[in-house]
Amino acid sequence: MSQSLMVAFDVPDKKAALKLAEELGGGQGKTAKVGMELYYKEGAAVVQDLQEQGFAIFLDLKLFDIPNTVQKAMLQLARLGVDFVTVHAMGGKKMLQAAKRGLEQGALESGLPAPKLLAVTELTSISEAILKDEQNCRLNLKEQVEQLALLAKAAGCDGVVCSALEVADLHQVVGDDFFYLVPGIRMANDQVGDQVRVATPAKAKAWGASAIVVGRPINQSTDVKTAYQAYLADWQGSEQEK
């Protein structure tokens, strides 16, 4: 269960990443989310460094380009032996299918398992007003997320990234045989920052999240391990970390 609480390694460089890994007590049973900030600074080497520490890797680069480009990029990412990768669902069905092909080809050529392909629906920083006034979407937020999730499933994705507020409805509309990864996780007394659609770990779990991602409340804490354990306890409920 601890591996379903992913920690965002949204830090500036390798030194900070390894420090965070140490403060977490190592990577055994844990998943590190490596996003744009760290990957663009350090490249694939930092992924290997964290894997050597025992972390599973969620490589969150949110690819969004023409199908051919995305397919070739995913072929390269699959060779890293990571566990999850992301694309934007709004790239369309052909792009999502191309991403899946690239992952399968890269996994086959490297002899590694193919990473799970997760499609980002709407970012947790997007509100109803932004969706309507800036994205000019004719659907409301709930409908938009549902349609993007249905598209992702039809294209062969393994799951979606969505806010906790949409998970229960997605189970009804898309099904239980899909992976629902939920960012925007905050305790009730935490600052939400630039997140809009947030929830506690316990609520995300109750509503049907398969896994959650926690960033600043852990990686910017003055006591990283205690913060991690508090979030893990809330996610697991009465269970204790093994």
JSON list of C-alpha atoms in Angstrom, two decimals:
[
{"chain": "A", "resi": 1, "resn": "MET", "atom": "CA", "xyz": [0.00, 0.00, 0.00]},
{"chain": "A", "resi": 2, "resn": "SER", "atom": "CA", "xyz": [2.85, 2.44, 0.69]},
{"chain": "A", "resi": 3, "resn": "GLN", "atom": "CA", "xyz": [3.84, 2.31, -2.98]},
{"chain": "A", "resi": 4, "resn": "SER", "atom": "CA", "xyz": [0.47, 3.79, -3.93]},
{"chain": "A", "resi": 5, "resn": "LEU", "atom": "CA", "xyz": [1.47, 7.02, -2.19]},
{"chain": "A", "resi": 6, "resn": "MET", "atom": "CA", "xyz": [3.86, 8.60, -4.69]},
{"chain": "A", "resi": 7, "resn": "VAL", "atom": "CA", "xyz": [6.17, 11.41, -3.60]},
{"chain": "A", "resi": 8, "resn": "ALA", "atom": "CA", "xyz": [6.82, 14.20, -6.08]},
{"chain": "A", "resi": 9, "resn": "PHE", "atom": "CA", "xyz": [10.56, 14.80, -6.41]},
{"chain": "A", "resi": 10, "resn": "ASP", "atom": "CA", "xyz": [9.92, 18.35, -7.60]},
{"chain": "A", "resi": 11, "resn": "VAL", "atom": "CA", "xyz": [13.40, 19.53, -6.66]},
{"chain": "A", "resi": 12, "resn": "PRO", "atom": "CA", "xyz": [15.99, 21.45, -8.70]},
{"chain": "A", "resi": 13, "resn": "ASP", "atom": "CA", "xyz": [18.82, 18.94, -9.06]},
{"chain": "A", "resi": 14, "resn": "LYS", "atom": "CA", "xyz": [20.33, 15.54, -8.29]},
{"chain": "A", "resi": 15, "resn": "LYS", "atom": "CA", "xyz": [21.80, 16.68, -4.98]},
{"chain": "A", "resi": 16, "resn": "ALA", "atom": "CA", "xyz": [18.38, 17.74, -3.72]},
{"chain": "A", "resi": 17, "resn": "ALA", "atom": "CA", "xyz": [16.78, 14.55, -5.07]},
{"chain": "A", "resi": 18, "resn": "LEU", "atom": "CA", "xyz": [19.24, 12.29, -3.26]},
{"chain": "A", "resi": 19, "resn": "LYS", "atom": "CA", "xyz": [18.81, 14.33, -0.08]},
{"chain": "A", "resi": 20, "resn": "LEU", "atom": "CA", "xyz": [15.04, 13.88, -0.30]},
{"chain": "A", "resi": 21, "resn": "ALA", "atom": "CA", "xyz": [15.49, 10.16, -0.93]},
{"chain": "A", "resi": 22, "resn": "GLU", "atom": "CA", "xyz": [17.63, 9.90, 2.20]},
{"chain": "A", "resi": 23, "resn": "GLU", "atom": "CA", "xyz": [15.17, 11.89, 4.29]},
{"chain": "A", "resi": 24, "resn": "LEU", "atom": "CA", "xyz": [12.40, 9.52, 3.19]},
{"chain": "A", "resi": 25, "resn": "GLY", "atom": "CA", "xyz": [14.42, 6.60, 4.53]},
{"chain": "A", "resi": 26, "resn": "GLY", "atom": "CA", "xyz": [15.28, 5.13, 1.13]},
{"chain": "A", "resi": 27, "resn": "GLY", "atom": "CA", "xyz": [13.10, 3.93, -1.69]},
{"chain": "A", "resi": 28, "resn": "GLN", "atom": "CA", "xyz": [12.06, 0.43, -0.61]},
{"chain": "A", "resi": 29, "resn": "GLY", "atom": "CA", "xyz": [8.31, 0.19, -1.20]},
{"chain": "A", "resi": 30, "resn": "LYS", "atom": "CA", "xyz": [8.08, 3.79, -2.39]},
{"chain": "A", "resi": 31, "resn": "THR", "atom": "CA", "xyz": [7.44, 5.52, -5.73]},
{"chain": "A", "resi": 32, "resn": "ALA", "atom": "CA", "xyz": [9.20, 8.72, -6.77]},
{"chain": "A", "resi": 33, "resn": "LYS", "atom": "CA", "xyz": [7.52, 11.05, -9.22]},
{"chain": "A", "resi": 34, "resn": "VAL", "atom": "CA", "xyz": [10.17, 12.60, -11.45]},
{"chain": "A", "resi": 35, "resn": "GLY", "atom": "CA", "xyz": [8.71, 15.58, -13.26]},
{"chain": "A", "resi": 36, "resn": "MET", "atom": "CA", "xyz": [9.87, 18.22, -15.68]},
{"chain": "A", "resi": 37, "resn": "GLU", "atom": "CA", "xyz": [11.97, 20.32, -13.29]},
{"chain": "A", "resi": 38, "resn": "LEU", "atom": "CA", "xyz": [14.25, 17.49, -12.20]},
{"chain": "A", "resi": 39, "resn": "TYR", "atom": "CA", "xyz": [14.31, 15.54, -15.48]},
{"chain": "A", "resi": 40, "resn": "TYR", "atom": "CA", "xyz": [15.13, 18.55, -17.62]},
{"chain": "A", "resi": 41, "resn": "LYS", "atom": "CA", "xyz": [18.04, 19.40, -15.31]},
{"chain": "A", "resi": 42, "resn": "GLU", "atom": "CA", "xyz": [19.52, 15.94, -14.78]},
{"chain": "A", "resi": 43, "resn": "GLY", "atom": "CA", "xyz": [18.10, 13.73, -17.53]},
{"chain": "A", "resi": 44, "resn": "ALA", "atom": "CA", "xyz": [17.83, 9.96, -17.38]},
{"chain": "A", "resi": 45, "resn": "ALA", "atom": "CA", "xyz": [20.76, 9.63, -14.97]},
{"chain": "A", "resi": 46, "resn": "VAL", "atom": "CA", "xyz": [18.69, 10.81, -12.01]},
{"chain": "A", "resi": 47, "resn": "VAL", "atom": "CA", "xyz": [16.07, 8.18, -12.80]},
{"chain": "A", "resi": 48, "resn": "GLN", "atom": "CA", "xyz": [18.74, 5.50, -12.54]},
{"chain": "A", "resi": 49, "resn": "ASP", "atom": "CA", "xyz": [20.06, 7.03, -9.31]},
{"chain": "A", "resi": 50, "resn": "LEU", "atom": "CA", "xyz": [16.62, 6.79, -7.70]},
{"chain": "A", "resi": 51, "resn": "GLN", "atom": "CA", "xyz": [16.05, 3.29, -9.04]},
{"chain": "A", "resi": 52, "resn": "GLU", "atom": "CA", "xyz": [19.32, 2.25, -7.41]},
{"chain": "A", "resi": 53, "resn": "GLN", "atom": "CA", "xyz": [17.93, 3.64, -4.15]},
{"chain": "A", "resi": 54, "resn": "GLY", "atom": "CA", "xyz": [14.99, 1.24, -4.52]},
{"chain": "A", "resi": 55, "resn": "PHE", "atom": "CA", "xyz": [12.33, 3.64, -5.80]},
{"chain": "A", "resi": 56, "resn": "ALA", "atom": "CA", "xyz": [9.75, 2.75, -8.41]},
{"chain": "A", "resi": 57, "resn": "ILE", "atom": "CA", "xyz": [9.55, 5.64, -10.89]},
{"chain": "A", "resi": 58, "resn": "PHE", "atom": "CA", "xyz": [6.60, 7.67, -12.11]},
{"chain": "A", "resi": 59, "resn": "LEU", "atom": "CA", "xyz": [8.09, 9.73, -14.96]},
{"chain": "A", "resi": 60, "resn": "ASP", "atom": "CA", "xyz": [5.66, 12.60, -15.33]},
{"chain": "A", "resi": 61, "resn": "LEU", "atom": "CA", "xyz": [6.59, 14.49, -18.50]},
{"chain": "A", "resi": 62, "resn": "LYS", "atom": "CA", "xyz": [3.04, 14.90, -19.87]},
{"chain": "A", "resi": 63, "resn": "LEU", "atom": "CA", "xyz": [3.92, 14.49, -23.54]},
{"chain": "A", "resi": 64, "resn": "PHE", "atom": "CA", "xyz": [1.73, 16.43, -25.97]},
{"chain": "A", "resi": 65, "resn": "ASP", "atom": "CA", "xyz": [2.81, 16.49, -29.62]},
{"chain": "A", "resi": 66, "resn": "ILE", "atom": "CA", "xyz": [2.05, 14.94, -32.98]},
{"chain": "A", "resi": 67, "resn": "PRO", "atom": "CA", "xyz": [1.65, 11.13, -32.86]},
{"chain": "A", "resi": 68, "resn": "ASN", "atom": "CA", "xyz": [4.96, 10.29, -34.56]},
{"chain": "A", "resi": 69, "resn": "THR", "atom": "CA", "xyz": [6.98, 12.45, -32.17]},
{"chain": "A", "resi": 70, "resn": "VAL", "atom": "CA", "xyz": [5.22, 11.06, -29.11]},
{"chain": "A", "resi": 71, "resn": "GLN", "atom": "CA", "xyz": [5.70, 7.48, -30.29]},
{"chain": "A", "resi": 72, "resn": "LYS", "atom": "CA", "xyz": [9.45, 7.94, -30.73]},
{"chain": "A", "resi": 73, "resn": "ALA", "atom": "CA", "xyz": [9.76, 9.71, -27.38]},
{"chain": "A", "resi": 74, "resn": "MET", "atom": "CA", "xyz": [7.90, 6.94, -25.58]},
{"chain": "A", "resi": 75, "resn": "LEU", "atom": "CA", "xyz": [10.12, 4.33, -27.19]},
{"chain": "A", "resi": 76, "resn": "GLN", "atom": "CA", "xyz": [13.08, 6.03, -25.50]},
{"chain": "A", "resi": 77, "resn": "LEU", "atom": "CA", "xyz": [11.33, 6.40, -22.14]},
{"chain": "A", "resi": 78, "resn": "ALA", "atom": "CA", "xyz": [10.35, 2.72, -22.09]},
{"chain": "A", "resi": 79, "resn": "ARG", "atom": "CA", "xyz": [14.05, 1.82, -22.21]},
{"chain": "A", "resi": 80, "resn": "LEU", "atom": "CA", "xyz": [14.57, 3.51, -18.83]},
{"chain": "A", "resi": 81, "resn": "GLY", "atom": "CA", "xyz": [12.65, 0.83, -16.96]},
{"chain": "A", "resi": 82, "resn": "VAL", "atom": "CA", "xyz": [10.25, 3.30, -15.37]},
{"chain": "A", "resi": 83, "resn": "ASP", "atom": "CA", "xyz": [6.87, 2.22, -14.02]},
{"chain": "A", "resi": 84, "resn": "PHE", "atom": "CA", "xyz": [4.50, 5.00, -15.14]},
{"chain": "A", "resi": 85, "resn": "VAL", "atom": "CA", "xyz": [4.59, 7.70, -17.84]},
{"chain": "A", "resi": 86, "resn": "THR", "atom": "CA", "xyz": [2.12, 10.42, -18.80]},
{"chain": "A", "resi": 87, "resn": "VAL", "atom": "CA", "xyz": [0.65, 12.07, -21.87]},
{"chain": "A", "resi": 88, "resn": "HIS", "atom": "CA", "xyz": [-2.05, 14.70, -22.26]},
{"chain": "A", "resi": 89, "resn": "ALA", "atom": "CA", "xyz": [-5.39, 13.14, -23.20]},
{"chain": "A", "resi": 90, "resn": "MET", "atom": "CA", "xyz": [-6.20, 16.25, -25.23]},
{"chain": "A", "resi": 91, "resn": "GLY", "atom": "CA", "xyz": [-3.57, 15.15, -27.73]},
{"chain": "A", "resi": 92, "resn": "GLY", "atom": "CA", "xyz": [-6.27, 12.92, -29.21]},
{"chain": "A", "resi": 93, "resn": "LYS", "atom": "CA", "xyz": [-6.80, 9.23, -29.83]},
{"chain": "A", "resi": 94, "resn": "LYS", "atom": "CA", "xyz": [-4.13, 8.82, -32.50]},
{"chain": "A", "resi": 95, "resn": "MET", "atom": "CA", "xyz": [-1.50, 10.40, -30.28]},
{"chain": "A", "resi": 96, "resn": "LEU", "atom": "CA", "xyz": [-2.49, 8.20, -27.32]},
{"chain": "A", "resi": 97, "resn": "GLN", "atom": "CA", "xyz": [-2.34, 5.08, -29.47]},
{"chain": "A", "resi": 98, "resn": "ALA", "atom": "CA", "xyz": [1.04, 6.13, -30.80]},
{"chain": "A", "resi": 99, "resn": "ALA", "atom": "CA", "xyz": [2.30, 6.59, -27.24]},
{"chain": "A", "resi": 100, "resn": "LYS", "atom": "CA", "xyz": [1.20, 3.06, -26.40]},
{"chain": "A", "resi": 101, "resn": "ARG", "atom": "CA", "xyz": [2.94, 1.65, -29.48]},
{"chain": "A", "resi": 102, "resn": "GLY", "atom": "CA", "xyz": [6.14, 3.45, -28.60]},
{"chain": "A", "resi": 103, "resn": "LEU", "atom": "CA", "xyz": [6.10, 2.06, -25.06]},
{"chain": "A", "resi": 104, "resn": "GLU", "atom": "CA", "xyz": [5.48, -1.47, -26.26]},
{"chain": "A", "resi": 105, "resn": "GLN", "atom": "CA", "xyz": [8.25, -1.25, -28.85]},
{"chain": "A", "resi": 106, "resn": "GLY", "atom": "CA", "xyz": [10.75, 0.21, -26.40]},
{"chain": "A", "resi": 107, "resn": "ALA", "atom": "CA", "xyz": [9.90, -2.41, -23.79]},
{"chain": "A", "resi": 108, "resn": "LEU", "atom": "CA", "xyz": [10.27, -5.21, -26.32]},
{"chain": "A", "resi": 109, "resn": "GLU", "atom": "CA", "xyz": [13.64, -3.96, -27.55]},
{"chain": "A", "resi": 110, "resn": "SER", "atom": "CA", "xyz": [14.99, -3.49, -24.01]},
{"chain": "A", "resi": 111, "resn": "GLY", "atom": "CA", "xyz": [13.51, -6.64, -22.50]},
{"chain": "A", "resi": 112, "resn": "LEU", "atom": "CA", "xyz": [11.78, -4.62, -19.78]},
{"chain": "A", "resi": 113, "resn": "PRO", "atom": "CA", "xyz": [8.13, -4.43, -18.76]},
{"chain": "A", "resi": 114, "resn": "ALA", "atom": "CA", "xyz": [6.22, -1.65, -20.52]},
{"chain": "A", "resi": 115, "resn": "PRO", "atom": "CA", "xyz": [5.44, 1.32, -18.27]},
{"chain": "A", "resi": 116, "resn": "LYS", "atom": "CA", "xyz": [1.80, 2.02, -17.49]},
{"chain": "A", "resi": 117, "resn": "LEU", "atom": "CA", "xyz": [0.50, 4.80, -19.73]},
{"chain": "A", "resi": 118, "resn": "LEU", "atom": "CA", "xyz": [-1.54, 7.41, -17.87]},
{"chain": "A", "resi": 119, "resn": "ALA", "atom": "CA", "xyz": [-3.41, 10.19, -19.66]},
{"chain": "A", "resi": 120, "resn": "VAL", "atom": "CA", "xyz": [-3.74, 13.56, -17.96]},
{"chain": "A", "resi": 121, "resn": "THR", "atom": "CA", "xyz": [-7.35, 14.77, -18.15]},
{"chain": "A", "resi": 122, "resn": "GLU", "atom": "CA", "xyz": [-7.59, 18.31, -16.75]},
{"chain": "A", "resi": 123, "resn": "LEU", "atom": "CA", "xyz": [-4.87, 19.65, -14.47]},
{"chain": "A", "resi": 124, "resn": "THR", "atom": "CA", "xyz": [-5.88, 20.13, -10.83]},
{"chain": "A", "resi": 125, "resn": "SER", "atom": "CA", "xyz": [-5.11, 23.85, -11.28]},
{"chain": "A", "resi": 126, "resn": "ILE", "atom": "CA", "xyz": [-7.99, 24.16, -13.78]},
{"chain": "A", "resi": 127, "resn": "SER", "atom": "CA", "xyz": [-11.29, 25.55, -12.52]},
{"chain": "A", "resi": 128, "resn": "GLU", "atom": "CA", "xyz": [-14.71, 25.70, -14.17]},
{"chain": "A", "resi": 129, "resn": "ALA", "atom": "CA", "xyz": [-14.05, 29.34, -15.05]},
{"chain": "A", "resi": 130, "resn": "ILE", "atom": "CA", "xyz": [-10.70, 28.58, -16.73]},
{"chain": "A", "resi": 131, "resn": "LEU", "atom": "CA", "xyz": [-12.24, 25.66, -18.62]},
{"chain": "A", "resi": 132, "resn": "LYS", "atom": "CA", "xyz": [-15.01, 27.89, -19.96]},
{"chain": "A", "resi": 133, "resn": "ASP", "atom": "CA", "xyz": [-13.25, 31.23, -20.47]},
{"chain": "A", "resi": 134, "resn": "GLU", "atom": "CA", "xyz": [-9.72, 30.17, -21.48]},
{"chain": "A", "resi": 135, "resn": "GLN", "atom": "CA", "xyz": [-10.08, 26.68, -22.94]},
{"chain": "A", "resi": 136, "resn": "ASN", "atom": "CA", "xyz": [-13.45, 27.61, -24.51]},
{"chain": "A", "resi": 137, "resn": "CYS", "atom": "CA", "xyz": [-14.81, 24.17, -23.65]},
{"chain": "A", "resi": 138, "resn": "ARG", "atom": "CA", "xyz": [-18.53, 23.56, -24.20]},
{"chain": "A", "resi": 139, "resn": "LEU", "atom": "CA", "xyz": [-18.58, 20.89, -21.46]},
{"chain": "A", "resi": 140, "resn": "ASN", "atom": "CA", "xyz": [-18.46, 21.44, -17.74]},
{"chain": "A", "resi": 141, "resn": "LEU", "atom": "CA", "xyz": [-15.44, 20.14, -15.83]},
{"chain": "A", "resi": 142, "resn": "LYS", "atom": "CA", "xyz": [-17.05, 16.87, -14.79]},
{"chain": "A", "resi": 143, "resn": "GLU", "atom": "CA", "xyz": [-18.18, 16.09, -18.34]},
{"chain": "A", "resi": 144, "resn": "GLN", "atom": "CA", "xyz": [-14.83, 17.11, -19.83]},
{"chain": "A", "resi": 145, "resn": "VAL", "atom": "CA", "xyz": [-12.85, 14.84, -17.52]},
{"chain": "A", "resi": 146, "resn": "GLU", "atom": "CA", "xyz": [-15.22, 11.94, -18.19]},
{"chain": "A", "resi": 147, "resn": "GLN", "atom": "CA", "xyz": [-14.96, 12.32, -21.96]},
{"chain": "A", "resi": 148, "resn": "LEU", "atom": "CA", "xyz": [-11.17, 12.51, -21.85]},
{"chain": "A", "resi": 149, "resn": "ALA", "atom": "CA", "xyz": [-11.01, 9.43, -19.62]},
{"chain": "A", "resi": 150, "resn": "LEU", "atom": "CA", "xyz": [-13.28, 7.49, -21.97]},
{"chain": "A", "resi": 151, "resn": "LEU", "atom": "CA", "xyz": [-11.07, 8.54, -24.88]},
{"chain": "A", "resi": 152, "resn": "ALA", "atom": "CA", "xyz": [-7.95, 7.41, -23.01]},
{"chain": "A", "resi": 153, "resn": "LYS", "atom": "CA", "xyz": [-9.43, 4.01, -22.26]},
{"chain": "A", "resi": 154, "resn": "ALA", "atom": "CA", "xyz": [-10.58, 3.53, -25.85]},
{"chain": "A", "resi": 155, "resn": "ALA", "atom": "CA", "xyz": [-7.05, 4.37, -27.03]},
{"chain": "A", "resi": 156, "resn": "GLY", "atom": "CA", "xyz": [-5.46, 1.70, -24.85]},
{"chain": "A", "resi": 157, "resn": "CYS", "atom": "CA", "xyz": [-4.17, 3.76, -21.95]},
{"chain": "A", "resi": 158, "resn": "ASP", "atom": "CA", "xyz": [-3.84, 2.06, -18.58]},
{"chain": "A", "resi": 159, "resn": "GLY", "atom": "CA", "xyz": [-5.37, 4.88, -16.59]},
{"chain": "A", "resi": 160, "resn": "VAL", "atom": "CA", "xyz": [-5.76, 8.60, -16.11]},
{"chain": "A", "resi": 161, "resn": "VAL", "atom": "CA", "xyz": [-4.56, 11.40, -13.92]},
{"chain": "A", "resi": 162, "resn": "CYS", "atom": "CA", "xyz": [-7.51, 13.29, -12.46]},
{"chain": "A", "resi": 163, "resn": "SER", "atom": "CA", "xyz": [-8.54, 15.12, -9.32]},
{"chain": "A", "resi": 164, "resn": "ALA", "atom": "CA", "xyz": [-10.14, 13.28, -6.41]},
{"chain": "A", "resi": 165, "resn": "LEU", "atom": "CA", "xyz": [-13.39, 15.14, -7.08]},
{"chain": "A", "resi": 166, "resn": "GLU", "atom": "CA", "xyz": [-13.94, 13.21, -10.33]},
{"chain": "A", "resi": 167, "resn": "VAL", "atom": "CA", "xyz": [-12.84, 9.72, -9.29]},
{"chain": "A", "resi": 168, "resn": "ALA", "atom": "CA", "xyz": [-16.15, 8.35, -8.00]},
{"chain": "A", "resi": 169, "resn": "ASP", "atom": "CA", "xyz": [-17.97, 9.41, -11.18]},
{"chain": "A", "resi": 170, "resn": "LEU", "atom": "CA", "xyz": [-15.20, 7.98, -13.36]},
{"chain": "A", "resi": 171, "resn": "HIS", "atom": "CA", "xyz": [-15.61, 4.58, -11.73]},
{"chain": "A", "resi": 172, "resn": "GLN", "atom": "CA", "xyz": [-19.25, 4.70, -12.79]},
{"chain": "A", "resi": 173, "resn": "VAL", "atom": "CA", "xyz": [-18.68, 6.03, -16.31]},
{"chain": "A", "resi": 174, "resn": "VAL", "atom": "CA", "xyz": [-15.33, 4.48, -17.28]},
{"chain": "A", "resi": 175, "resn": "GLY", "atom": "CA", "xyz": [-15.19, 1.43, -15.02]},
{"chain": "A", "resi": 176, "resn": "ASP", "atom": "CA", "xyz": [-13.26, -0.10, -12.15]},
{"chain": "A", "resi": 177, "resn": "ASP", "atom": "CA", "xyz": [-10.71, -1.78, -14.46]},
{"chain": "A", "resi": 178, "resn": "PHE", "atom": "CA", "xyz": [-8.72, 1.42, -14.91]},
{"chain": "A", "resi": 179, "resn": "PHE", "atom": "CA", "xyz": [-5.95, 3.13, -12.92]},
{"chain": "A", "resi": 180, "resn": "TYR", "atom": "CA", "xyz": [-6.92, 6.45, -11.31]},
{"chain": "A", "resi": 181, "resn": "LEU", "atom": "CA", "xyz": [-3.94, 8.51, -10.16]},
{"chain": "A", "resi": 182, "resn": "VAL", "atom": "CA", "xyz": [-4.84, 11.55, -8.09]},
{"chain": "A", "resi": 183, "resn": "PRO", "atom": "CA", "xyz": [-2.59, 14.60, -7.49]},
{"chain": "A", "resi": 184, "resn": "GLY", "atom": "CA", "xyz": [-3.69, 17.73, -5.63]},
{"chain": "A", "resi": 185, "resn": "ILE", "atom": "CA", "xyz": [-3.53, 15.96, -2.27]},
{"chain": "A", "resi": 186, "resn": "ARG", "atom": "CA", "xyz": [-3.54, 18.11, 0.86]},
{"chain": "A", "resi": 187, "resn": "MET", "atom": "CA", "xyz": [-4.37, 17.66, 4.52]},
{"chain": "A", "resi": 188, "resn": "ALA", "atom": "CA", "xyz": [-7.21, 19.84, 5.77]},
{"chain": "A", "resi": 189, "resn": "ASN", "atom": "CA", "xyz": [-4.81, 22.36, 7.36]},
{"chain": "A", "resi": 190, "resn": "ASP", "atom": "CA", "xyz": [-2.34, 22.52, 4.44]},
{"chain": "A", "resi": 191, "resn": "GLN", "atom": "CA", "xyz": [-1.90, 25.43, 2.07]},
{"chain": "A", "resi": 192, "resn": "VAL", "atom": "CA", "xyz": [-3.35, 24.50, -1.34]},
{"chain": "A", "resi": 193, "resn": "GLY", "atom": "CA", "xyz": [-0.97, 26.72, -3.35]},
{"chain": "A", "resi": 194, "resn": "ASP", "atom": "CA", "xyz": [-1.88, 26.78, -7.05]},
{"chain": "A", "resi": 195, "resn": "GLN", "atom": "CA", "xyz": [-4.07, 23.68, -6.76]},
{"chain": "A", "resi": 196, "resn": "VAL", "atom": "CA", "xyz": [-7.82, 24.18, -7.10]},
{"chain": "A", "resi": 197, "resn": "ARG", "atom": "CA", "xyz": [-9.40, 20.72, -6.94]},
{"chain": "A", "resi": 198, "resn": "VAL", "atom": "CA", "xyz": [-7.87, 19.15, -3.83]},
{"chain": "A", "resi": 199, "resn": "ALA", "atom": "CA", "xyz": [-8.68, 16.43, -1.29]},
{"chain": "A", "resi": 200, "resn": "THR", "atom": "CA", "xyz": [-7.16, 14.66, 1.68]},
{"chain": "A", "resi": 201, "resn": "PRO", "atom": "CA", "xyz": [-5.57, 11.22, 1.19]},
{"chain": "A", "resi": 202, "resn": "ALA", "atom": "CA", "xyz": [-8.45, 9.55, 3.04]},
{"chain": "A", "resi": 203, "resn": "LYS", "atom": "CA", "xyz": [-11.10, 11.22, 0.88]},
{"chain": "A", "resi": 204, "resn": "ALA", "atom": "CA", "xyz": [-9.21, 10.37, -2.33]},
{"chain": "A", "resi": 205, "resn": "LYS", "atom": "CA", "xyz": [-9.07, 6.73, -1.25]},
{"chain": "A", "resi": 206, "resn": "ALA", "atom": "CA", "xyz": [-12.73, 6.65, -0.23]},
{"chain": "A", "resi": 207, "resn": "TRP", "atom": "CA", "xyz": [-13.74, 8.08, -3.59]},
{"chain": "A", "resi": 208, "resn": "GLY", "atom": "CA", "xyz": [-11.77, 5.43, -5.49]},
{"chain": "A", "resi": 209, "resn": "ALA", "atom": "CA", "xyz": [-8.23, 6.66, -6.19]},
{"chain": "A", "resi": 210, "resn": "SER", "atom": "CA", "xyz": [-5.85, 3.87, -7.17]},
{"chain": "A", "resi": 211, "resn": "ALA", "atom": "CA", "xyz": [-2.86, 5.94, -6.03]},
{"chain": "A", "resi": 212, "resn": "ILE", "atom": "CA", "xyz": [-2.08, 9.50, -4.98]},
{"chain": "A", "resi": 213, "resn": "VAL", "atom": "CA", "xyz": [0.79, 11.93, -5.57]},
{"chain": "A", "resi": 214, "resn": "VAL", "atom": "CA", "xyz": [1.94, 14.29, -2.83]},
{"chain": "A", "resi": 215, "resn": "GLY", "atom": "CA", "xyz": [4.42, 17.06, -3.52]},
{"chain": "A", "resi": 216, "resn": "ARG", "atom": "CA", "xyz": [5.12, 20.21, -1.52]},
{"chain": "A", "resi": 217, "resn": "PRO", "atom": "CA", "xyz": [3.55, 19.10, 1.80]},
{"chain": "A", "resi": 218, "resn": "ILE", "atom": "CA", "xyz": [6.20, 16.35, 1.91]},
{"chain": "A", "resi": 219, "resn": "ASN", "atom": "CA", "xyz": [9.15, 17.53, -0.18]},
{"chain": "A", "resi": 220, "resn": "GLN", "atom": "CA", "xyz": [9.16, 21.02, 1.38]},
{"chain": "A", "resi": 221, "resn": "SER", "atom": "CA", "xyz": [8.50, 19.83, 4.92]},
{"chain": "A", "resi": 222, "resn": "THR", "atom": "CA", "xyz": [11.03, 20.51, 7.68]},
{"chain": "A", "resi": 223, "resn": "ASP", "atom": "CA", "xyz": [10.57, 16.85, 8.68]},
{"chain": "A", "resi": 224, "resn": "VAL", "atom": "CA", "xyz": [10.12, 14.90, 5.45]},
{"chain": "A", "resi": 225, "resn": "LYS", "atom": "CA", "xyz": [9.82, 11.43, 6.95]},
{"chain": "A", "resi": 226, "resn": "THR", "atom": "CA", "xyz": [7.20, 12.47, 9.52]},
{"chain": "A", "resi": 227, "resn": "ALA", "atom": "CA", "xyz": [5.19, 14.28, 6.84]},
{"chain": "A", "resi": 228, "resn": "TYR", "atom": "CA", "xyz": [5.37, 11.21, 4.60]},
{"chain": "A", "resi": 229, "resn": "GLN", "atom": "CA", "xyz": [4.22, 8.94, 7.40]},
{"chain": "A", "resi": 230, "resn": "ALA", "atom": "CA", "xyz": [1.32, 11.26, 8.25]},
{"chain": "A", "resi": 231, "resn": "TYR", "atom": "CA", "xyz": [0.10, 11.23, 4.66]},
{"chain": "A", "resi": 232, "resn": "LEU", "atom": "CA", "xyz": [0.60, 7.49, 4.44]},
{"chain": "A", "resi": 233, "resn": "ALA", "atom": "CA", "xyz": [-1.38, 6.92, 7.64]},
{"chain": "A", "resi": 234, "resn": "ASP", "atom": "CA", "xyz": [-4.26, 9.03, 6.33]},
{"chain": "A", "resi": 235, "resn": "TRP", "atom": "CA", "xyz": [-4.19, 7.16, 3.00]},
{"chain": "A", "resi": 236, "resn": "GLN", "atom": "CA", "xyz": [-4.08, 3.74, 4.64]},
{"chain": "A", "resi": 237, "resn": "GLY", "atom": "CA", "xyz": [-6.60, 4.53, 7.35]},
{"chain": "A", "resi": 238, "resn": "SER", "atom": "CA", "xyz": [-6.19, 2.20, 10.30]},
{"chain": "A", "resi": 239, "resn": "GLU", "atom": "CA", "xyz": [-3.48, 0.15, 8.57]},
{"chain": "A", "resi": 240, "resn": "GLN", "atom": "CA", "xyz": [0.10, 0.54, 9.71]},
{"chain": "A", "resi": 241, "resn": "GLU", "atom": "CA", "xyz": [3.06, 0.81, 7.32]},
{"chain": "A", "resi": 242, "resn": "LYS", "atom": "CA", "xyz": [4.64, -2.60, 7.03]}
]
